[in-house]
Short mmCIF file of N, CA and C in Angstrom, two decimals:
data_model
loop_
_atom_site.label_atom_id
_atom_site.label_comp_id
_atom_site.label_asym_id
_atom_site.label_seq_id
_atom_site.Cartn_x
_atom_site.Cartn_y
_atom_site.Cartn_z
N UNK L 1463 0.82 -1.20 0.00
CA UNK L 1463 0.00 0.00 0.00
C UNK L 1463 0.86 1.26 0.00
N UNK L 1464 1.92 1.23 0.82
CA UNK L 1464 2.82 2.38 0.90
C UNK L 1464 3.46 2.66 -0.47
N UNK L 1465 3.88 1.60 -1.18
CA UNK L 1465 4.47 1.76 -2.51
C UNK L 1465 3.47 2.34 -3.50
N UNK L 1466 2.22 1.94 -3.41
CA UNK L 1466 1.18 2.46 -4.29
C UNK L 1466 1.00 3.96 -4.06
N UNK L 1467 1.06 4.40 -2.82
CA UNK L 1467 0.92 5.83 -2.52
C UNK L 1467 2.07 6.61 -3.15
N UNK L 1468 3.32 6.11 -3.02
CA UNK L 1468 4.47 6.77 -3.64
C UNK L 1468 4.30 6.86 -5.16
N UNK L 1469 3.87 5.79 -5.77
CA UNK L 1469 3.67 5.78 -7.22
C UNK L 1469 2.62 6.81 -7.61
N UNK L 1470 1.53 6.88 -6.90
CA UNK L 1470 0.47 7.83 -7.21
C UNK L 1470 0.93 9.27 -7.01
N UNK L 1471 1.80 9.50 -6.01
CA UNK L 1471 2.30 10.85 -5.78
C UNK L 1471 3.25 11.30 -6.88
N UNK L 1472 4.04 10.38 -7.45
CA UNK L 1472 5.04 10.75 -8.43
C UNK L 1472 4.57 10.64 -9.87
N UNK L 1473 3.40 10.12 -10.12
CA UNK L 1473 2.89 10.03 -11.50
C UNK L 1473 2.77 11.40 -12.15
N UNK L 1474 2.23 12.43 -11.45
CA UNK L 1474 2.17 13.74 -12.11
C UNK L 1474 3.55 14.27 -12.48
N UNK L 1475 4.57 14.06 -11.63
CA UNK L 1475 5.92 14.52 -11.94
C UNK L 1475 6.46 13.76 -13.15
N UNK L 1476 6.26 12.45 -13.18
CA UNK L 1476 6.75 11.64 -14.28
C UNK L 1476 6.07 12.03 -15.59
N UNK L 1477 4.81 12.42 -15.52
CA UNK L 1477 4.09 12.79 -16.74
C UNK L 1477 4.48 14.17 -17.25
N UNK L 1478 4.90 15.07 -16.34
CA UNK L 1478 5.23 16.42 -16.77
C UNK L 1478 6.73 16.63 -16.99
N UNK L 1479 7.58 15.75 -16.47
CA UNK L 1479 9.03 15.90 -16.63
C UNK L 1479 9.46 15.39 -18.00
N UNK L 1480 10.41 16.09 -18.57
CA UNK L 1480 10.94 15.75 -19.89
C UNK L 1480 12.45 15.95 -19.83
N UNK L 1481 13.20 15.11 -20.51
CA UNK L 1481 14.64 15.22 -20.53
C UNK L 1481 15.11 15.63 -21.92
N UNK L 1482 15.87 16.72 -21.97
CA UNK L 1482 16.48 17.16 -23.22
C UNK L 1482 17.97 16.84 -23.14
N UNK L 1483 18.52 16.30 -24.22
CA UNK L 1483 19.96 15.98 -24.26
C UNK L 1483 20.64 16.82 -25.31
N UNK L 1484 21.89 17.18 -25.00
CA UNK L 1484 22.70 17.94 -25.95
C UNK L 1484 22.98 17.09 -27.18
N UNK L 1485 22.73 17.66 -28.33
CA UNK L 1485 23.09 17.05 -29.61
C UNK L 1485 24.53 17.48 -29.90
N UNK L 1486 25.49 16.62 -29.55
CA UNK L 1486 26.91 16.97 -29.65
C UNK L 1486 27.34 17.32 -31.07
N UNK L 1487 26.70 16.76 -32.05
CA UNK L 1487 27.07 17.03 -33.44
C UNK L 1487 26.77 18.47 -33.85
N UNK L 1488 25.88 19.14 -33.12
CA UNK L 1488 25.47 20.49 -33.48
C UNK L 1488 25.66 21.49 -32.34
N UNK L 1489 26.56 21.19 -31.41
CA UNK L 1489 26.77 22.05 -30.24
C UNK L 1489 28.25 22.32 -30.05
N UNK L 1490 28.56 23.43 -29.38
CA UNK L 1490 29.96 23.74 -29.10
C UNK L 1490 30.09 24.69 -27.91
N UNK L 1491 31.28 24.69 -27.34
CA UNK L 1491 31.70 25.67 -26.33
C UNK L 1491 33.02 26.22 -26.83
N UNK L 1492 33.18 27.55 -26.78
CA UNK L 1492 34.41 28.20 -27.22
C UNK L 1492 34.96 29.09 -26.11
N UNK L 1493 36.27 29.06 -25.94
CA UNK L 1493 36.91 30.02 -25.03
C UNK L 1493 37.72 30.99 -25.89
N UNK L 1494 37.82 32.21 -25.42
CA UNK L 1494 38.68 33.21 -26.04
C UNK L 1494 39.63 33.71 -24.97
N UNK L 1495 40.93 33.67 -25.27
CA UNK L 1495 41.95 34.10 -24.32
C UNK L 1495 42.85 35.13 -25.00
N UNK L 1496 43.64 35.82 -24.18
CA UNK L 1496 44.42 36.91 -24.73
C UNK L 1496 45.76 37.06 -24.01
N UNK L 1497 46.72 37.52 -24.77
CA UNK L 1497 48.05 37.88 -24.31
C UNK L 1497 48.36 39.19 -25.02
N UNK L 1498 49.19 40.07 -24.45
CA UNK L 1498 49.48 41.33 -25.15
C UNK L 1498 50.00 41.15 -26.58
N UNK L 1499 50.61 40.00 -26.87
CA UNK L 1499 51.15 39.77 -28.20
C UNK L 1499 50.11 39.20 -29.17
N UNK L 1500 49.17 38.38 -28.67
CA UNK L 1500 48.18 37.78 -29.56
C UNK L 1500 46.96 37.27 -28.78
N UNK L 1501 45.88 37.10 -29.51
CA UNK L 1501 44.65 36.54 -28.98
C UNK L 1501 44.44 35.18 -29.63
N UNK L 1502 43.70 34.30 -28.97
CA UNK L 1502 43.39 33.00 -29.56
C UNK L 1502 42.10 32.46 -28.97
N UNK L 1503 41.59 31.42 -29.60
CA UNK L 1503 40.38 30.78 -29.10
C UNK L 1503 40.50 29.27 -29.32
N UNK L 1504 39.70 28.54 -28.59
CA UNK L 1504 39.65 27.10 -28.75
C UNK L 1504 38.20 26.65 -28.62
N UNK L 1505 37.85 25.63 -29.36
CA UNK L 1505 36.46 25.18 -29.39
C UNK L 1505 36.37 23.69 -29.12
N UNK L 1506 35.38 23.32 -28.33
CA UNK L 1506 35.05 21.91 -28.13
C UNK L 1506 33.71 21.65 -28.78
N UNK L 1507 33.66 20.63 -29.63
CA UNK L 1507 32.38 20.21 -30.19
C UNK L 1507 32.01 18.83 -29.63
N UNK L 1508 32.60 18.52 -28.47
CA UNK L 1508 32.31 17.25 -27.79
C UNK L 1508 31.58 17.54 -26.47
N UNK L 1509 30.57 18.37 -26.55
CA UNK L 1509 29.82 18.78 -25.37
C UNK L 1509 28.76 17.73 -25.06
N UNK L 1510 28.61 17.45 -23.79
CA UNK L 1510 27.56 16.54 -23.34
C UNK L 1510 26.71 17.27 -22.31
N UNK L 1511 25.46 16.86 -22.19
CA UNK L 1511 24.64 17.48 -21.17
C UNK L 1511 23.19 17.11 -21.26
N UNK L 1512 22.48 17.53 -20.23
CA UNK L 1512 21.06 17.25 -20.13
C UNK L 1512 20.37 18.43 -19.43
N UNK L 1513 19.16 18.69 -19.85
CA UNK L 1513 18.30 19.67 -19.18
C UNK L 1513 16.99 18.96 -18.85
N UNK L 1514 16.56 19.11 -17.62
CA UNK L 1514 15.28 18.56 -17.19
C UNK L 1514 14.22 19.65 -17.31
N UNK L 1515 13.14 19.31 -17.99
CA UNK L 1515 12.02 20.23 -18.17
C UNK L 1515 10.84 19.72 -17.37
N UNK L 1516 10.15 20.61 -16.70
CA UNK L 1516 8.90 20.29 -16.03
C UNK L 1516 7.88 21.35 -16.41
N UNK L 1517 6.75 20.89 -16.89
CA UNK L 1517 5.70 21.81 -17.36
C UNK L 1517 6.25 22.81 -18.38
N UNK L 1518 7.05 22.32 -19.33
CA UNK L 1518 7.64 23.12 -20.39
C UNK L 1518 8.60 24.21 -19.90
N UNK L 1519 9.10 24.04 -18.68
CA UNK L 1519 10.07 24.99 -18.11
C UNK L 1519 11.35 24.24 -17.75
N UNK L 1520 12.53 24.75 -18.13
CA UNK L 1520 13.78 24.12 -17.70
C UNK L 1520 13.95 24.30 -16.20
N UNK L 1521 14.26 23.21 -15.49
CA UNK L 1521 14.40 23.28 -14.04
C UNK L 1521 15.79 22.86 -13.55
N UNK L 1522 16.48 22.01 -14.30
CA UNK L 1522 17.82 21.58 -13.92
C UNK L 1522 18.66 21.43 -15.18
N UNK L 1523 19.97 21.65 -15.00
CA UNK L 1523 20.87 21.58 -16.15
C UNK L 1523 22.22 21.05 -15.69
N UNK L 1524 22.80 20.16 -16.49
CA UNK L 1524 24.17 19.68 -16.28
C UNK L 1524 24.85 19.60 -17.64
N UNK L 1525 25.95 20.34 -17.80
CA UNK L 1525 26.67 20.41 -19.06
C UNK L 1525 28.14 20.13 -18.77
N UNK L 1526 28.82 19.37 -19.64
CA UNK L 1526 30.23 19.06 -19.42
C UNK L 1526 30.96 18.88 -20.75
N UNK L 1527 32.27 19.11 -20.70
CA UNK L 1527 33.16 18.84 -21.84
C UNK L 1527 34.52 18.45 -21.27
N UNK L 1528 35.23 17.61 -21.98
CA UNK L 1528 36.58 17.27 -21.54
C UNK L 1528 37.53 18.39 -21.94
N UNK L 1529 38.49 18.66 -21.08
CA UNK L 1529 39.47 19.70 -21.35
C UNK L 1529 40.24 19.39 -22.63
N UNK L 1530 40.53 18.12 -22.85
CA UNK L 1530 41.31 17.73 -24.03
C UNK L 1530 40.54 17.89 -25.34
N UNK L 1531 39.24 18.12 -25.28
CA UNK L 1531 38.45 18.25 -26.51
C UNK L 1531 38.52 19.65 -27.11
N UNK L 1532 39.11 20.61 -26.41
CA UNK L 1532 39.20 21.98 -26.94
C UNK L 1532 40.35 22.07 -27.94
N UNK L 1533 40.05 22.63 -29.10
CA UNK L 1533 41.02 22.71 -30.18
C UNK L 1533 41.21 24.18 -30.57
N UNK L 1534 42.47 24.66 -30.42
CA UNK L 1534 42.78 26.04 -30.79
C UNK L 1534 43.43 26.13 -32.17
N UNK L 1535 43.51 25.00 -32.86
CA UNK L 1535 44.16 24.91 -34.17
C UNK L 1535 45.67 25.15 -34.08
N UNK L 1536 46.21 24.93 -32.87
CA UNK L 1536 47.66 25.00 -32.66
C UNK L 1536 47.99 23.87 -31.69
N UNK L 1537 48.52 22.78 -32.21
CA UNK L 1537 48.74 21.59 -31.39
C UNK L 1537 49.73 21.84 -30.24
N UNK L 1538 50.74 22.70 -30.45
CA UNK L 1538 51.67 23.02 -29.36
C UNK L 1538 50.96 23.76 -28.23
N UNK L 1539 50.12 24.72 -28.59
CA UNK L 1539 49.37 25.47 -27.58
C UNK L 1539 48.43 24.53 -26.82
N UNK L 1540 47.73 23.66 -27.54
CA UNK L 1540 46.79 22.75 -26.90
C UNK L 1540 47.51 21.77 -25.97
N UNK L 1541 48.67 21.27 -26.39
CA UNK L 1541 49.44 20.35 -25.53
C UNK L 1541 49.91 21.08 -24.27
N UNK L 1542 50.36 22.33 -24.42
CA UNK L 1542 50.80 23.10 -23.26
C UNK L 1542 49.61 23.40 -22.33
N UNK L 1543 48.46 23.67 -22.91
CA UNK L 1543 47.26 23.93 -22.10
C UNK L 1543 46.91 22.71 -21.25
N UNK L 1544 47.04 21.51 -21.83
CA UNK L 1544 46.74 20.30 -21.07
C UNK L 1544 47.69 20.15 -19.89
N UNK L 1545 48.94 20.57 -20.06
CA UNK L 1545 49.90 20.55 -18.94
C UNK L 1545 49.51 21.58 -17.88
N UNK L 1546 49.27 22.82 -18.31
CA UNK L 1546 48.94 23.90 -17.39
C UNK L 1546 47.66 23.58 -16.61
N UNK L 1547 46.70 22.99 -17.29
CA UNK L 1547 45.40 22.69 -16.67
C UNK L 1547 45.40 21.35 -15.95
N UNK L 1548 46.51 20.63 -15.98
CA UNK L 1548 46.64 19.33 -15.31
C UNK L 1548 45.45 18.44 -15.69
N UNK L 1549 45.29 18.28 -17.01
CA UNK L 1549 44.11 17.59 -17.56
C UNK L 1549 44.01 16.13 -17.15
N UNK L 1550 45.12 15.51 -16.75
CA UNK L 1550 45.03 14.12 -16.28
C UNK L 1550 44.33 14.04 -14.92
N UNK L 1551 44.57 15.02 -14.07
CA UNK L 1551 43.89 15.05 -12.75
C UNK L 1551 42.51 15.68 -12.83
N UNK L 1552 42.36 16.65 -13.71
CA UNK L 1552 41.09 17.40 -13.82
C UNK L 1552 40.62 17.38 -15.27
N UNK L 1553 40.09 16.26 -15.74
CA UNK L 1553 39.82 16.10 -17.17
C UNK L 1553 38.58 16.82 -17.69
N UNK L 1554 37.70 17.29 -16.82
CA UNK L 1554 36.45 17.89 -17.30
C UNK L 1554 36.23 19.30 -16.78
N UNK L 1555 35.47 20.05 -17.55
CA UNK L 1555 34.91 21.31 -17.11
C UNK L 1555 33.40 21.11 -17.15
N UNK L 1556 32.69 21.53 -16.09
CA UNK L 1556 31.25 21.26 -16.03
C UNK L 1556 30.50 22.42 -15.40
N UNK L 1557 29.22 22.47 -15.72
CA UNK L 1557 28.32 23.47 -15.13
C UNK L 1557 27.05 22.76 -14.71
N UNK L 1558 26.60 23.03 -13.48
CA UNK L 1558 25.35 22.47 -12.98
C UNK L 1558 24.50 23.59 -12.42
N UNK L 1559 23.23 23.57 -12.74
CA UNK L 1559 22.30 24.58 -12.21
C UNK L 1559 20.94 23.95 -11.93
N UNK L 1560 20.39 24.31 -10.78
CA UNK L 1560 18.99 23.98 -10.51
C UNK L 1560 18.23 25.25 -10.11
N UNK L 1561 18.85 26.40 -10.43
CA UNK L 1561 18.20 27.69 -10.24
C UNK L 1561 18.10 28.35 -11.61
N UNK L 1562 17.00 28.07 -12.29
CA UNK L 1562 16.81 28.54 -13.65
C UNK L 1562 15.49 29.31 -13.71
N UNK L 1563 15.56 30.52 -14.24
CA UNK L 1563 14.36 31.33 -14.40
C UNK L 1563 14.20 31.70 -15.86
N UNK L 1564 13.01 31.50 -16.36
CA UNK L 1564 12.70 31.79 -17.75
C UNK L 1564 11.85 33.05 -17.84
N UNK L 1565 12.28 33.98 -18.68
CA UNK L 1565 11.53 35.21 -18.93
C UNK L 1565 11.48 35.40 -20.44
N UNK L 1566 10.39 34.92 -21.04
CA UNK L 1566 10.27 34.96 -22.50
C UNK L 1566 11.26 33.99 -23.12
N UNK L 1567 12.22 34.52 -23.87
CA UNK L 1567 13.25 33.68 -24.50
C UNK L 1567 14.60 33.84 -23.80
N UNK L 1568 14.59 34.35 -22.57
CA UNK L 1568 15.83 34.54 -21.82
C UNK L 1568 15.82 33.68 -20.56
N UNK L 1569 16.92 32.96 -20.38
CA UNK L 1569 17.11 32.16 -19.17
C UNK L 1569 18.11 32.86 -18.27
N UNK L 1570 17.80 32.93 -16.99
CA UNK L 1570 18.77 33.34 -15.98
C UNK L 1570 19.22 32.07 -15.29
N UNK L 1571 20.53 31.84 -15.30
CA UNK L 1571 21.08 30.62 -14.74
C UNK L 1571 21.98 30.95 -13.56
N UNK L 1572 21.77 30.25 -12.46
CA UNK L 1572 22.65 30.34 -11.30
C UNK L 1572 23.09 28.93 -10.98
N UNK L 1573 24.39 28.73 -10.87
CA UNK L 1573 24.86 27.38 -10.60
C UNK L 1573 26.32 27.36 -10.25
N UNK L 1574 26.93 26.19 -10.44
CA UNK L 1574 28.34 25.97 -10.11
C UNK L 1574 29.11 25.59 -11.37
N UNK L 1575 30.19 26.31 -11.62
CA UNK L 1575 31.11 26.00 -12.69
C UNK L 1575 32.31 25.32 -12.06
N UNK L 1576 32.59 24.08 -12.49
CA UNK L 1576 33.71 23.34 -11.94
C UNK L 1576 34.78 23.18 -13.01
N UNK L 1577 35.99 23.63 -12.66
CA UNK L 1577 37.10 23.64 -13.60
C UNK L 1577 38.39 23.52 -12.81
N UNK L 1578 39.29 22.68 -13.23
CA UNK L 1578 40.59 22.52 -12.59
C UNK L 1578 40.43 22.14 -11.11
N UNK L 1579 39.39 21.38 -10.80
CA UNK L 1579 39.16 20.91 -9.44
C UNK L 1579 38.54 21.94 -8.51
N UNK L 1580 38.21 23.11 -9.02
CA UNK L 1580 37.64 24.18 -8.20
C UNK L 1580 36.23 24.47 -8.70
N UNK L 1581 35.32 24.63 -7.77
CA UNK L 1581 33.92 24.93 -8.11
C UNK L 1581 33.59 26.35 -7.64
N UNK L 1582 33.11 27.19 -8.56
CA UNK L 1582 32.72 28.55 -8.18
C UNK L 1582 31.28 28.81 -8.63
N UNK L 1583 30.65 29.73 -7.94
CA UNK L 1583 29.29 30.13 -8.32
C UNK L 1583 29.34 30.95 -9.60
N UNK L 1584 28.35 30.72 -10.43
CA UNK L 1584 28.26 31.45 -11.70
C UNK L 1584 26.81 31.83 -11.95
N UNK L 1585 26.62 33.08 -12.30
CA UNK L 1585 25.31 33.57 -12.73
C UNK L 1585 25.48 34.14 -14.13
N UNK L 1586 24.59 33.74 -15.02
CA UNK L 1586 24.66 34.23 -16.40
C UNK L 1586 23.27 34.20 -17.02
N UNK L 1587 23.17 34.81 -18.15
CA UNK L 1587 21.93 34.79 -18.93
C UNK L 1587 22.21 34.13 -20.26
N UNK L 1588 21.19 33.52 -20.83
CA UNK L 1588 21.33 32.86 -22.12
C UNK L 1588 19.99 32.94 -22.85
N UNK L 1589 20.06 32.85 -24.17
CA UNK L 1589 18.81 32.79 -24.93
C UNK L 1589 18.34 31.34 -25.00
N UNK L 1590 17.04 31.16 -25.03
CA UNK L 1590 16.40 29.84 -25.00
C UNK L 1590 15.28 29.86 -26.03
N UNK L 1591 15.54 29.22 -27.17
CA UNK L 1591 14.60 29.30 -28.29
C UNK L 1591 14.27 27.90 -28.78
N UNK L 1592 13.00 27.67 -29.08
CA UNK L 1592 12.61 26.39 -29.67
C UNK L 1592 12.48 26.59 -31.17
N UNK L 1593 13.17 25.72 -31.93
CA UNK L 1593 13.13 25.74 -33.39
C UNK L 1593 12.76 24.34 -33.83
N UNK L 1594 11.56 24.20 -34.34
CA UNK L 1594 11.02 22.90 -34.74
C UNK L 1594 11.08 21.93 -33.57
N UNK L 1595 11.82 20.85 -33.68
CA UNK L 1595 11.86 19.83 -32.63
C UNK L 1595 13.07 19.94 -31.71
N UNK L 1596 13.77 21.08 -31.75
CA UNK L 1596 14.95 21.22 -30.91
C UNK L 1596 14.91 22.54 -30.16
N UNK L 1597 15.62 22.55 -29.04
CA UNK L 1597 15.80 23.77 -28.26
C UNK L 1597 17.23 24.25 -28.48
N UNK L 1598 17.42 25.56 -28.52
CA UNK L 1598 18.76 26.13 -28.67
C UNK L 1598 19.04 27.03 -27.47
N UNK L 1599 20.13 26.72 -26.79
CA UNK L 1599 20.61 27.49 -25.64
C UNK L 1599 21.90 28.16 -26.08
N UNK L 1600 21.93 29.49 -25.99
CA UNK L 1600 23.07 30.23 -26.51
C UNK L 1600 23.40 31.39 -25.58
N UNK L 1601 24.70 31.57 -25.29
CA UNK L 1601 25.10 32.67 -24.42
C UNK L 1601 26.59 32.77 -24.27
N UNK L 1602 27.01 33.64 -23.35
CA UNK L 1602 28.43 33.86 -23.09
C UNK L 1602 28.61 34.42 -21.69
N UNK L 1603 29.80 34.20 -21.14
CA UNK L 1603 30.15 34.76 -19.83
C UNK L 1603 31.67 34.81 -19.72
N UNK L 1604 32.16 35.56 -18.75
CA UNK L 1604 33.60 35.68 -18.53
C UNK L 1604 34.00 34.87 -17.30
N UNK L 1605 35.21 34.32 -17.35
CA UNK L 1605 35.78 33.64 -16.18
C UNK L 1605 37.19 34.16 -15.95
N UNK L 1606 37.63 34.06 -14.71
CA UNK L 1606 38.97 34.46 -14.30
C UNK L 1606 39.75 33.19 -13.97
N UNK L 1607 40.68 32.76 -14.82
CA UNK L 1607 41.39 31.51 -14.60
C UNK L 1607 42.05 31.40 -13.22
N UNK L 1608 42.60 32.49 -12.70
CA UNK L 1608 43.29 32.42 -11.41
C UNK L 1608 42.34 32.04 -10.27
N UNK L 1609 41.04 32.29 -10.42
CA UNK L 1609 40.07 31.88 -9.39
C UNK L 1609 39.93 30.37 -9.32
N UNK L 1610 40.40 29.68 -10.36
CA UNK L 1610 40.37 28.22 -10.40
C UNK L 1610 41.74 27.64 -10.04
N UNK L 1611 42.58 28.45 -9.40
CA UNK L 1611 43.93 28.03 -8.99
C UNK L 1611 44.79 27.62 -10.18
N UNK L 1612 44.60 28.29 -11.30
CA UNK L 1612 45.39 28.03 -12.50
C UNK L 1612 46.54 29.04 -12.54
N UNK L 1613 47.75 28.53 -12.67
CA UNK L 1613 48.91 29.40 -12.83
C UNK L 1613 48.94 29.85 -14.29
N UNK L 1614 48.80 31.13 -14.50
CA UNK L 1614 48.73 31.67 -15.86
C UNK L 1614 50.03 31.44 -16.62
N UNK L 1615 49.96 30.91 -17.84
CA UNK L 1615 51.17 30.70 -18.63
C UNK L 1615 51.73 32.04 -19.14
N UNK L 1616 53.02 32.02 -19.41
CA UNK L 1616 53.72 33.22 -19.88
C UNK L 1616 54.24 33.01 -21.30
N UNK L 1617 54.35 34.11 -21.99
CA UNK L 1617 55.02 34.13 -23.29
C UNK L 1617 55.85 35.40 -23.32
N UNK L 1618 57.13 35.28 -23.62
CA UNK L 1618 58.05 36.42 -23.62
C UNK L 1618 58.04 37.12 -22.26
N UNK L 1619 58.02 36.31 -21.19
CA UNK L 1619 58.05 36.77 -19.80
C UNK L 1619 56.81 37.55 -19.37
N UNK L 1620 55.77 37.52 -20.17
CA UNK L 1620 54.53 38.21 -19.83
C UNK L 1620 53.41 37.17 -19.75
N UNK L 1621 52.65 37.21 -18.65
CA UNK L 1621 51.57 36.24 -18.48
C UNK L 1621 50.37 36.61 -19.34
N UNK L 1622 49.60 35.58 -19.69
CA UNK L 1622 48.35 35.83 -20.41
C UNK L 1622 47.41 36.64 -19.52
N UNK L 1623 46.45 37.28 -20.11
CA UNK L 1623 45.47 38.06 -19.34
C UNK L 1623 44.62 37.12 -18.50
N UNK L 1624 44.28 37.56 -17.33
CA UNK L 1624 43.53 36.74 -16.37
C UNK L 1624 42.02 36.87 -16.61
N UNK L 1625 41.63 36.69 -17.86
CA UNK L 1625 40.21 36.75 -18.22
C UNK L 1625 40.02 35.92 -19.49
N UNK L 1626 38.98 35.12 -19.47
CA UNK L 1626 38.62 34.33 -20.66
C UNK L 1626 37.13 34.51 -20.90
N UNK L 1627 36.79 34.62 -22.15
CA UNK L 1627 35.39 34.72 -22.57
C UNK L 1627 34.95 33.32 -22.99
N UNK L 1628 33.88 32.84 -22.42
CA UNK L 1628 33.31 31.54 -22.76
C UNK L 1628 32.00 31.78 -23.49
N UNK L 1629 31.86 31.22 -24.67
CA UNK L 1629 30.58 31.31 -25.39
C UNK L 1629 30.14 29.89 -25.73
N UNK L 1630 28.85 29.73 -25.86
CA UNK L 1630 28.31 28.40 -26.12
C UNK L 1630 27.06 28.48 -26.97
N UNK L 1631 26.87 27.41 -27.72
CA UNK L 1631 25.64 27.21 -28.48
C UNK L 1631 25.34 25.73 -28.39
N UNK L 1632 24.25 25.41 -27.73
CA UNK L 1632 23.88 24.02 -27.51
C UNK L 1632 22.52 23.75 -28.14
N UNK L 1633 22.46 22.70 -28.93
CA UNK L 1633 21.17 22.22 -29.44
C UNK L 1633 20.77 21.04 -28.59
N UNK L 1634 19.54 21.05 -28.15
CA UNK L 1634 19.03 19.98 -27.29
C UNK L 1634 17.79 19.37 -27.91
N UNK L 1635 17.69 18.08 -27.75
CA UNK L 1635 16.55 17.35 -28.30
C UNK L 1635 15.95 16.47 -27.20
N UNK L 1636 14.66 16.20 -27.33
CA UNK L 1636 13.97 15.35 -26.37
C UNK L 1636 14.57 13.96 -26.38
N UNK L 1637 14.86 13.46 -25.19
CA UNK L 1637 15.38 12.11 -25.05
C UNK L 1637 14.23 11.18 -24.71
N UNK L 1638 14.08 10.13 -25.50
CA UNK L 1638 13.06 9.13 -25.26
C UNK L 1638 13.79 7.81 -24.99
N UNK L 1639 13.71 7.31 -23.75
CA UNK L 1639 14.43 6.06 -23.42
C UNK L 1639 13.88 4.85 -24.16
#
């Protein structure tokens, strides 16, 4: 009887909850970094993630990418980045949020960004648009690498700027088990 009560209580949640998964083939995360001598960017198209929807509203989000999946089109730079970021010990960068507010086509996200073994609070806004059978989440925010205990690399005795711009475009589709 007790089990029947639990089932009856959770049926409305199960009927209204929906899981959207990142379509990795059509999604990416890009970082932009800078040094007084040059600027560069790197992109990962190996993004994974899920968004839980309840009553057509996003309520939870988990997004991740491996550090080694970012490609700056310079293999020496990418190899050095893996050393600086200690990618063997800290192989992923991830974002989790369960504080999501929707206002029209704008999402306000509050959550935790975990990078290099350090988790910091992050608040950002993103666009949230439905196009045919997919949802598109798109936005950008800035991060300070030193807040993640990252020793900034140097070139010509000058360290890179302690600011990176992160932009993302994620396509999500309904997951049907």
